[in-house]
Structure formats: structure tokens, C-alpha cells
């Protein structure tokens, strides 16, 4: 029987962690090893983890906070050598009891598979169903995965994946970016380069959306812009080294990555701008800084950001204050994610 590992990185989410762990322990596949790595919680998570007396479960406590990427890589290194397939379960998410068994059954039908993409359901903080996660039908190549992310046709989460442990080690583990931004996408892309991303339609994972989820937390804009540079460099290197992408496909990959960077950078810039516009104090200073970044040719942005920043610099206007203006950019033909080099500051 194939042995599978379930890794739960956790930090200060005891209530949610209990649900995640129970779902891991409830898997119908009998060959399961579960490891939870606590990154220095202070809310009783460690006390609870130590109290669980199931022989399939190991609770590990970090001496220093490693962050999400470090936590994942440490936990993955601790599985026994007999573990062939692994999944990383968010400490605020949970799995259907048949999740692992259904994914392994699909892997058996696809002997060359390296990474499987399970079905997901998005839930609110109380666990109430919101919607199915977006995902195109059928298996996709690594490049098709990036394209679907760029076009917003696919949600991307670490929870809900099952991947070969030897492949995880072969690519150097989970990407160690400065933040978790785009790390899941880079990881999935890198593994999918070895074969493809295989779709599994049964036994979903449940992904919880709440205000403390890492993907929803604000961050320093310049740090986030730097992370997207890391993402592009990582994927370019992985694509070139794989030997599976060359010629026109390589050119297409590079254009897609540049568009991904511009689109994500612009989304983060706009979120910071809209938050600044809502402030009563310190707004002018923040706006000046944001608009300065928006016209800086060092950073990749879409034409919406470039035009916003240029308009402010030329006329002193902040057009994003007006809802009709925001709606205008959602019209067909105006939502291009491609990077724009117009309206930048001359150097």
C-alpha cells in the first residue's frame, strides 16, 4: 500500500487547527503519517498538539519562528522514507475523509503523475460554504496553469494538492520567497513541469477564507513588488532548466510571467491606494509615495496604474476616489494584464 503524508504547518490558530487535524486523522486511507509543525504559537496550540495520542501523528515545535515556507520545508523533511505522496493542509482548512484515497486512485490511473490538483470548496470563517474554487476542466500543462491564473480562471491553494515527495525534494522544496505571495503558484508550476497538473474531481478540500488568512493580510508594497520579481526569476529558471519549454513556448512563458507580475503588482498597488484614500490622517503622505511608485519604470504595472499615477502627477487628481472610474476599468478590452511602459517617470 502507498503511504501518504499529511503536513499541517500551524501558528496561533488552535481552534481551526483542531478541525484540520481531525480531518487528517479521519482519512479513510490507512497508510497515513501526519506531522504538524508549530511555529511558536502562544494560544494553546502546542498544548493541544502534545495531547493528541494517535500513533499516526507527530507534533513538532520550532525553537524559532521559521515562517510558512520554512515550516513547510522542515515538516516535509521529517516524513519517513516510505512516504511516497504528500499533501500540505492549511491549519485553517480541512479535508473530506476520502481526499487522500481518491487522489491516490487518480495517481494510480496516471503513472507519470507528479502533482494532483483536487477539488476545493471555499468556506467562510464559520465553515459555511461560499462557492466552488475556480478551476478549468481537465489536466493542464505548467504553462496552461500560469495562463489560467493570469486570466483569473483558477484559484490557487496549497491545500488540496497531492504531490510526490521525491519530486518535492528534487525541485528544492517549497519556494523561500520573502513573503508567501505567489509561492503556491511557483511551487505548482515547478512540479507541473515534470509532467502536468492532473485534475481530481472527487472528495474536496475545504479552504477557509477569513481576515487572518495569510493571503488576505496587507504587506509593505515594495516588499510585495520584490517578491513578484523573485517569482518571475524562479519560474523562468525552472522553465528553462526543465528542458520542456523552448523556442516559442519559452517566449510565451516569459511574456506570461511578465504579465503575471504586472497584474499582481497592480492589484497590490490598487489595494494599498484604496486603503490610503479611506484614511483621515496621513493620507497625503501615503498617496504621494504610492503615486511615485506607480510612475517608476523600475516596477511593472498595468496601464490602469500607470494612468492613475500619471494623472495625479499631471493634474493632481486621484481618480480612484470615484466608483464610476473604477468600474470603467472593468469594461471589456480595458482589463489587459499586460505590463505598460507608458506614463512612466523619465530617468
CSV table of C-alpha atoms in Angstrom, one decimal:
chain,number,residue,atom,x,y,z
A,1,UNK,CA,0.0,0.0,0.0
A,2,UNK,CA,1.2,3.5,-0.9
A,3,UNK,CA,1.9,5.6,2.3
A,4,UNK,CA,0.9,9.2,2.2
A,5,UNK,CA,2.0,12.1,4.4
A,6,UNK,CA,-0.2,15.0,5.6
A,7,UNK,CA,1.7,18.1,6.8
A,8,UNK,CA,0.0,20.8,8.8
A,9,UNK,CA,2.1,23.9,9.4
A,10,UNK,CA,0.4,25.9,12.2
A,11,UNK,CA,0.8,29.1,14.1
A,12,UNK,CA,-1.7,30.6,16.6
A,13,UNK,CA,-4.8,29.0,15.2
A,14,UNK,CA,-5.7,26.4,17.8
A,15,UNK,CA,-9.5,26.4,17.1
A,16,UNK,CA,-9.0,26.0,13.4
A,17,UNK,CA,-6.0,23.6,13.8
A,18,UNK,CA,-8.2,21.2,15.8
A,19,UNK,CA,-10.6,20.9,12.9
A,20,UNK,CA,-7.7,20.4,10.4
A,21,UNK,CA,-6.1,17.7,12.4
A,22,UNK,CA,-9.3,15.9,13.0
A,23,UNK,CA,-9.9,15.8,9.2
A,24,UNK,CA,-6.4,14.4,8.7
A,25,UNK,CA,-6.9,11.7,11.3
A,26,UNK,CA,-10.3,10.8,9.7
A,27,UNK,CA,-8.8,9.9,6.3
A,28,UNK,CA,-10.1,6.5,5.1
A,29,UNK,CA,-6.7,5.7,3.5
A,30,UNK,CA,-5.0,3.5,6.1
A,31,UNK,CA,-1.4,4.3,5.3
A,32,UNK,CA,-1.2,7.8,6.7
A,33,UNK,CA,1.6,9.7,8.5
A,34,UNK,CA,0.6,13.1,9.9
A,35,UNK,CA,3.1,15.8,11.0
A,36,UNK,CA,2.1,19.2,12.5
A,37,UNK,CA,4.8,21.8,12.8
A,38,UNK,CA,4.1,24.6,15.3
A,39,UNK,CA,5.9,27.8,14.6
A,40,UNK,CA,5.9,29.2,18.1
A,41,UNK,CA,2.2,29.5,18.9
A,42,UNK,CA,1.1,31.2,22.2
A,43,UNK,CA,-2.6,30.4,22.1
A,44,UNK,CA,-2.6,26.8,23.4
A,45,UNK,CA,-1.9,25.2,20.0
A,46,UNK,CA,1.2,23.5,21.4
A,47,UNK,CA,-0.6,22.2,24.5
A,48,UNK,CA,-3.3,20.7,22.3
A,49,UNK,CA,-0.9,19.2,19.8
A,50,UNK,CA,1.1,17.5,22.6
A,51,UNK,CA,-2.1,16.0,24.0
A,52,UNK,CA,-3.1,14.1,20.8
A,53,UNK,CA,-2.2,10.5,21.3
A,54,UNK,CA,-2.6,8.9,17.9
A,55,UNK,CA,0.4,6.8,16.7
A,56,UNK,CA,0.0,8.2,13.2
A,57,UNK,CA,0.6,11.8,14.4
A,58,UNK,CA,3.7,13.6,15.3
A,59,UNK,CA,3.7,17.1,16.8
A,60,UNK,CA,6.8,19.2,16.3
A,61,UNK,CA,7.6,22.6,17.9
A,62,UNK,CA,10.1,25.0,16.3
A,63,UNK,CA,12.6,26.7,18.5
A,64,UNK,CA,12.4,29.8,16.4
A,65,UNK,CA,9.8,31.1,14.0
A,66,UNK,CA,10.5,29.9,10.5
A,67,UNK,CA,7.6,31.4,8.6
A,68,UNK,CA,5.3,29.4,6.3
A,69,UNK,CA,7.9,28.4,3.7
A,70,UNK,CA,10.5,27.3,6.4
A,71,UNK,CA,7.7,25.4,8.3
A,72,UNK,CA,6.7,23.5,5.1
A,73,UNK,CA,10.3,22.6,4.2
A,74,UNK,CA,11.1,21.4,7.8
A,75,UNK,CA,8.0,19.3,8.0
A,76,UNK,CA,8.5,17.7,4.7
A,77,UNK,CA,12.0,16.6,5.6
A,78,UNK,CA,10.7,14.7,8.7
A,79,UNK,CA,8.5,12.2,6.9
A,80,UNK,CA,9.7,8.6,6.8
A,81,UNK,CA,11.3,7.4,3.7
A,82,UNK,CA,8.3,5.1,3.0
A,83,UNK,CA,6.1,8.1,2.4
A,84,UNK,CA,5.6,8.5,-1.3
A,85,UNK,CA,2.9,11.1,-1.6
A,86,UNK,CA,2.3,14.2,0.5
A,87,UNK,CA,-0.2,17.0,0.9
A,88,UNK,CA,0.1,20.2,2.9
A,89,UNK,CA,-3.0,21.1,4.8
A,90,UNK,CA,-3.6,24.7,5.9
A,91,UNK,CA,-4.2,24.9,9.7
A,92,UNK,CA,-7.5,26.7,8.9
A,93,UNK,CA,-8.6,24.2,6.2
A,94,UNK,CA,-9.9,20.6,6.3
A,95,UNK,CA,-10.2,17.6,4.1
A,96,UNK,CA,-13.1,15.2,3.2
A,97,UNK,CA,-12.3,11.7,4.6
A,98,UNK,CA,-11.8,10.2,1.2
A,99,UNK,CA,-9.5,13.0,-0.1
A,100,UNK,CA,-6.2,11.1,0.1
A,101,UNK,CA,-7.7,7.8,-1.2
A,102,UNK,CA,-9.4,9.5,-4.1
A,103,UNK,CA,-6.2,11.3,-5.1
A,104,UNK,CA,-4.1,8.2,-4.8
A,105,UNK,CA,-6.6,6.3,-7.0
A,106,UNK,CA,-6.2,9.0,-9.7
A,107,UNK,CA,-2.4,8.8,-9.4
A,108,UNK,CA,-2.6,5.0,-10.0
A,109,UNK,CA,-4.5,5.7,-13.2
A,110,UNK,CA,-1.8,8.2,-14.2
A,111,UNK,CA,1.6,6.5,-13.6
A,112,UNK,CA,3.6,9.5,-14.7
A,113,UNK,CA,1.8,12.0,-12.4
A,114,UNK,CA,3.8,14.1,-10.1
A,115,UNK,CA,1.2,16.6,-8.7
A,116,UNK,CA,-2.6,16.2,-8.5
A,117,UNK,CA,-5.0,19.1,-8.1
A,118,UNK,CA,-8.0,18.2,-6.0
A,119,UNK,CA,-11.4,19.8,-5.9
A,120,UNK,CA,-11.9,22.6,-3.4
A,121,UNK,CA,-14.8,24.3,-1.7
A,122,UNK,CA,-14.4,27.9,-0.3
A,123,UNK,CA,-16.0,28.4,3.1
A,124,UNK,CA,-16.4,31.4,5.4
A,125,UNK,CA,-14.9,31.7,8.9
A,126,UNK,CA,-17.7,29.6,10.4
A,127,UNK,CA,-17.2,26.9,7.8
A,128,UNK,CA,-20.3,27.8,5.7
A,129,UNK,CA,-20.0,27.0,2.1
A,130,UNK,CA,-19.4,30.1,-0.2
A,131,UNK,CA,-18.6,28.6,-3.6
A,132,UNK,CA,-16.5,26.1,-5.5
A,133,UNK,CA,-13.0,27.1,-6.2
A,134,UNK,CA,-12.5,28.2,-9.8
A,135,UNK,CA,-10.6,25.6,-12.0
A,136,UNK,CA,-10.7,24.8,-15.7
A,137,UNK,CA,-11.7,21.3,-16.6
A,138,UNK,CA,-9.1,18.6,-17.3
A,139,UNK,CA,-5.4,18.2,-16.9
A,140,UNK,CA,-3.2,21.2,-17.8
A,141,UNK,CA,0.5,21.8,-18.5
A,142,UNK,CA,2.6,24.1,-16.3
A,143,UNK,CA,2.3,26.9,-18.8
A,144,UNK,CA,-1.5,26.5,-19.1
A,145,UNK,CA,-1.7,26.6,-15.3
A,146,UNK,CA,0.0,30.0,-15.3
A,147,UNK,CA,-2.2,31.3,-18.1
A,148,UNK,CA,-5.4,30.3,-16.2
A,149,UNK,CA,-4.1,32.1,-13.1
A,150,UNK,CA,-3.4,35.2,-15.2
A,151,UNK,CA,-6.8,35.2,-16.7
A,152,UNK,CA,-8.4,34.6,-13.2
A,153,UNK,CA,-9.9,31.3,-14.3
A,154,UNK,CA,-8.3,29.4,-11.5
A,155,UNK,CA,-7.9,29.8,-7.7
A,156,UNK,CA,-4.7,28.5,-6.3
A,157,UNK,CA,-4.1,27.0,-2.9
A,158,UNK,CA,-1.6,24.7,-1.3
A,159,UNK,CA,-4.4,22.9,0.5
A,160,UNK,CA,-6.0,20.4,-2.0
A,161,UNK,CA,-2.8,19.3,-3.7
A,162,UNK,CA,-1.2,15.9,-3.5
A,163,UNK,CA,2.4,15.5,-4.8
A,164,UNK,CA,5.2,13.1,-4.9
A,165,UNK,CA,7.7,13.5,-2.1
A,166,UNK,CA,10.7,12.7,-4.3
A,167,UNK,CA,9.7,15.4,-6.8
A,168,UNK,CA,9.3,17.9,-3.9
A,169,UNK,CA,12.8,17.2,-2.8
A,170,UNK,CA,14.1,17.2,-6.4
A,171,UNK,CA,13.0,20.8,-7.0
A,172,UNK,CA,14.5,22.0,-3.8
A,173,UNK,CA,11.3,22.1,-1.8
A,174,UNK,CA,8.8,25.0,-1.3
A,175,UNK,CA,10.0,28.4,-2.6
A,176,UNK,CA,11.6,30.6,0.0
A,177,UNK,CA,10.2,34.0,-1.1
A,178,UNK,CA,10.3,37.0,1.2
A,179,UNK,CA,6.5,36.5,1.7
A,180,UNK,CA,4.0,33.8,0.8
A,181,UNK,CA,2.8,35.9,-2.2
A,182,UNK,CA,2.8,33.8,-5.4
A,183,UNK,CA,4.8,30.9,-3.7
A,184,UNK,CA,2.0,28.4,-4.2
A,185,UNK,CA,1.8,29.3,-7.9
A,186,UNK,CA,5.6,29.0,-8.3
A,187,UNK,CA,5.6,25.6,-6.5
A,188,UNK,CA,2.7,24.2,-8.6
A,189,UNK,CA,4.3,25.4,-11.8
A,190,UNK,CA,7.7,23.9,-10.9
A,191,UNK,CA,6.2,20.5,-10.1
A,192,UNK,CA,3.8,20.5,-13.1
A,193,UNK,CA,6.9,21.0,-15.4
A,194,UNK,CA,7.8,17.4,-14.6
A,195,UNK,CA,4.6,16.1,-16.1
A,196,UNK,CA,1.4,18.1,-15.9
A,197,UNK,CA,-1.2,19.1,-13.3
A,198,UNK,CA,-3.6,16.2,-13.0
A,199,UNK,CA,-7.2,17.0,-12.0
A,200,UNK,CA,-9.1,15.1,-9.3
A,201,UNK,CA,-12.8,15.8,-9.1
A,202,UNK,CA,-13.9,13.9,-6.0
A,203,UNK,CA,-13.6,14.3,-2.2
A,204,UNK,CA,-12.9,18.0,-1.9
A,205,UNK,CA,-10.7,20.0,0.4
A,206,UNK,CA,-12.3,22.9,2.2
A,207,UNK,CA,-10.4,26.2,2.2
A,208,UNK,CA,-11.4,28.8,4.8
A,209,UNK,CA,-11.5,32.5,3.9
A,210,UNK,CA,-11.1,34.7,7.0
A,211,UNK,CA,-9.5,38.0,7.9
A,212,UNK,CA,-6.3,36.4,9.3
A,213,UNK,CA,-5.6,34.2,6.3
A,214,UNK,CA,-2.1,34.9,5.1
A,215,UNK,CA,-3.2,35.7,1.5
A,216,UNK,CA,-5.6,38.4,2.9
A,217,UNK,CA,-3.1,40.2,5.1
A,218,UNK,CA,-1.7,43.6,3.9
A,219,UNK,CA,2.0,43.9,3.4
A,220,UNK,CA,4.6,46.5,2.6
A,221,UNK,CA,4.1,47.3,-1.1
A,222,UNK,CA,7.8,47.5,-2.0
A,223,UNK,CA,8.3,44.1,-0.4
A,224,UNK,CA,5.4,42.6,-2.4
A,225,UNK,CA,6.8,44.1,-5.6
A,226,UNK,CA,10.2,42.5,-4.8
A,227,UNK,CA,8.5,39.1,-4.2
A,228,UNK,CA,7.0,39.2,-7.7
A,229,UNK,CA,10.5,39.7,-9.1
A,230,UNK,CA,11.5,36.6,-7.2
A,231,UNK,CA,8.5,34.7,-8.6
A,232,UNK,CA,9.4,35.6,-12.2
A,233,UNK,CA,13.1,34.7,-11.8
A,234,UNK,CA,12.1,31.4,-10.1
A,235,UNK,CA,9.7,30.3,-12.8
A,236,UNK,CA,12.0,31.4,-15.6
A,237,UNK,CA,14.8,29.4,-14.2
A,238,UNK,CA,12.6,26.4,-13.6
A,239,UNK,CA,11.1,26.5,-17.0
A,240,UNK,CA,14.5,26.8,-18.8
A,241,UNK,CA,16.2,24.1,-16.7
A,242,UNK,CA,13.3,21.7,-17.2
A,243,UNK,CA,14.1,21.2,-20.9
A,244,UNK,CA,10.4,21.0,-21.5
A,245,UNK,CA,10.0,24.6,-22.6
A,246,UNK,CA,11.9,26.1,-25.5
A,247,UNK,CA,11.6,28.3,-28.6
A,248,UNK,CA,8.2,29.9,-29.0
A,249,UNK,CA,6.9,28.3,-25.8
A,250,UNK,CA,9.8,29.9,-23.8
A,251,UNK,CA,9.0,33.3,-25.3
A,252,UNK,CA,5.3,32.7,-24.4
A,253,UNK,CA,6.3,31.7,-20.9
A,254,UNK,CA,8.4,34.8,-20.4
A,255,UNK,CA,5.5,37.1,-21.7
A,256,UNK,CA,3.0,35.3,-19.4
A,257,UNK,CA,5.3,35.7,-16.4
A,258,UNK,CA,5.8,39.4,-17.2
A,259,UNK,CA,2.0,39.8,-17.4
A,260,UNK,CA,1.5,37.9,-14.1
A,261,UNK,CA,4.0,40.3,-12.4
A,262,UNK,CA,2.3,43.4,-13.8
A,263,UNK,CA,-1.2,42.1,-12.9
A,264,UNK,CA,-0.3,41.1,-9.3
A,265,UNK,CA,1.7,44.3,-8.7
A,266,UNK,CA,-1.2,46.4,-9.9
A,267,UNK,CA,-3.7,44.6,-7.7
A,268,UNK,CA,-1.5,45.2,-4.7
A,269,UNK,CA,-0.9,48.8,-5.6
A,270,UNK,CA,-4.6,49.4,-6.0
A,271,UNK,CA,-5.4,47.8,-2.7
A,272,UNK,CA,-2.9,50.0,-1.0
A,273,UNK,CA,-4.2,53.1,-2.8
A,274,UNK,CA,-7.8,52.4,-1.9
A,275,UNK,CA,-6.8,51.8,1.7
A,276,UNK,CA,-4.9,55.1,1.7
A,277,UNK,CA,-7.9,57.0,0.2
A,278,UNK,CA,-10.1,55.8,3.1
A,279,UNK,CA,-7.7,57.3,5.7
A,280,UNK,CA,-8.4,60.5,7.6
A,281,UNK,CA,-4.8,61.1,8.8
A,282,UNK,CA,-1.6,60.6,6.9
A,283,UNK,CA,-3.4,60.1,3.6
A,284,UNK,CA,-1.4,62.7,1.6
A,285,UNK,CA,2.0,61.3,2.5
A,286,UNK,CA,0.9,57.7,1.6
A,287,UNK,CA,-0.7,58.8,-1.7
A,288,UNK,CA,2.5,60.7,-2.7
A,289,UNK,CA,4.6,57.6,-2.0
A,290,UNK,CA,2.2,55.3,-3.9
A,291,UNK,CA,1.9,57.6,-7.0
A,292,UNK,CA,5.7,57.9,-7.0
A,293,UNK,CA,5.9,54.1,-7.2
A,294,UNK,CA,3.2,54.0,-9.9
A,295,UNK,CA,5.3,56.0,-12.4
A,296,UNK,CA,8.6,54.4,-11.5
A,297,UNK,CA,9.8,52.4,-14.6
A,298,UNK,CA,11.7,50.0,-12.2
A,299,UNK,CA,8.3,48.3,-11.4
A,300,UNK,CA,6.0,46.5,-13.7
A,301,UNK,CA,2.3,47.7,-13.7
A,302,UNK,CA,-0.7,47.6,-16.0
A,303,UNK,CA,-1.9,50.7,-17.8
A,304,UNK,CA,-4.5,51.4,-15.2
A,305,UNK,CA,-1.9,52.1,-12.5
A,306,UNK,CA,0.4,54.0,-14.9
A,307,UNK,CA,-2.5,56.2,-16.0
A,308,UNK,CA,-3.7,56.8,-12.4
A,309,UNK,CA,-0.2,57.8,-11.3
A,310,UNK,CA,0.4,60.0,-14.4
A,311,UNK,CA,-3.0,61.7,-13.9
A,312,UNK,CA,-2.2,62.5,-10.3
A,313,UNK,CA,1.2,63.8,-11.2
A,314,UNK,CA,-0.1,65.9,-14.1
A,315,UNK,CA,-3.4,67.2,-12.7
A,316,UNK,CA,-3.3,66.4,-9.0
A,317,UNK,CA,-6.3,64.1,-9.3
A,318,UNK,CA,-6.9,60.8,-7.5
A,319,UNK,CA,-9.4,59.2,-9.9
A,320,UNK,CA,-9.7,56.0,-7.9
A,321,UNK,CA,-11.9,58.0,-5.4
A,322,UNK,CA,-14.7,57.7,-7.8
A,323,UNK,CA,-16.6,54.4,-8.2
A,324,UNK,CA,-17.6,55.1,-11.9
A,325,UNK,CA,-13.9,55.4,-12.7
A,326,UNK,CA,-13.1,52.1,-11.1
A,327,UNK,CA,-16.0,50.5,-12.9
A,328,UNK,CA,-14.7,51.9,-16.2
A,329,UNK,CA,-11.6,49.7,-16.0
A,330,UNK,CA,-13.7,46.6,-15.8
A,331,UNK,CA,-15.1,47.2,-19.3
A,332,UNK,CA,-14.2,44.6,-22.0
A,333,UNK,CA,-10.9,45.4,-23.6
A,334,UNK,CA,-9.6,47.5,-20.7
A,335,UNK,CA,-8.7,44.7,-18.3
A,336,UNK,CA,-5.5,43.8,-20.0
A,337,UNK,CA,-2.9,42.3,-17.5
A,338,UNK,CA,0.0,43.2,-19.8
A,339,UNK,CA,2.7,45.5,-18.5
A,340,UNK,CA,2.6,49.1,-19.6
A,341,UNK,CA,5.6,51.3,-20.2
A,342,UNK,CA,3.6,54.5,-21.0
A,343,UNK,CA,3.1,57.3,-18.5
A,344,UNK,CA,6.3,56.4,-16.5
A,345,UNK,CA,8.7,58.8,-15.0
A,346,UNK,CA,11.6,59.8,-17.2
A,347,UNK,CA,15.0,58.7,-15.8
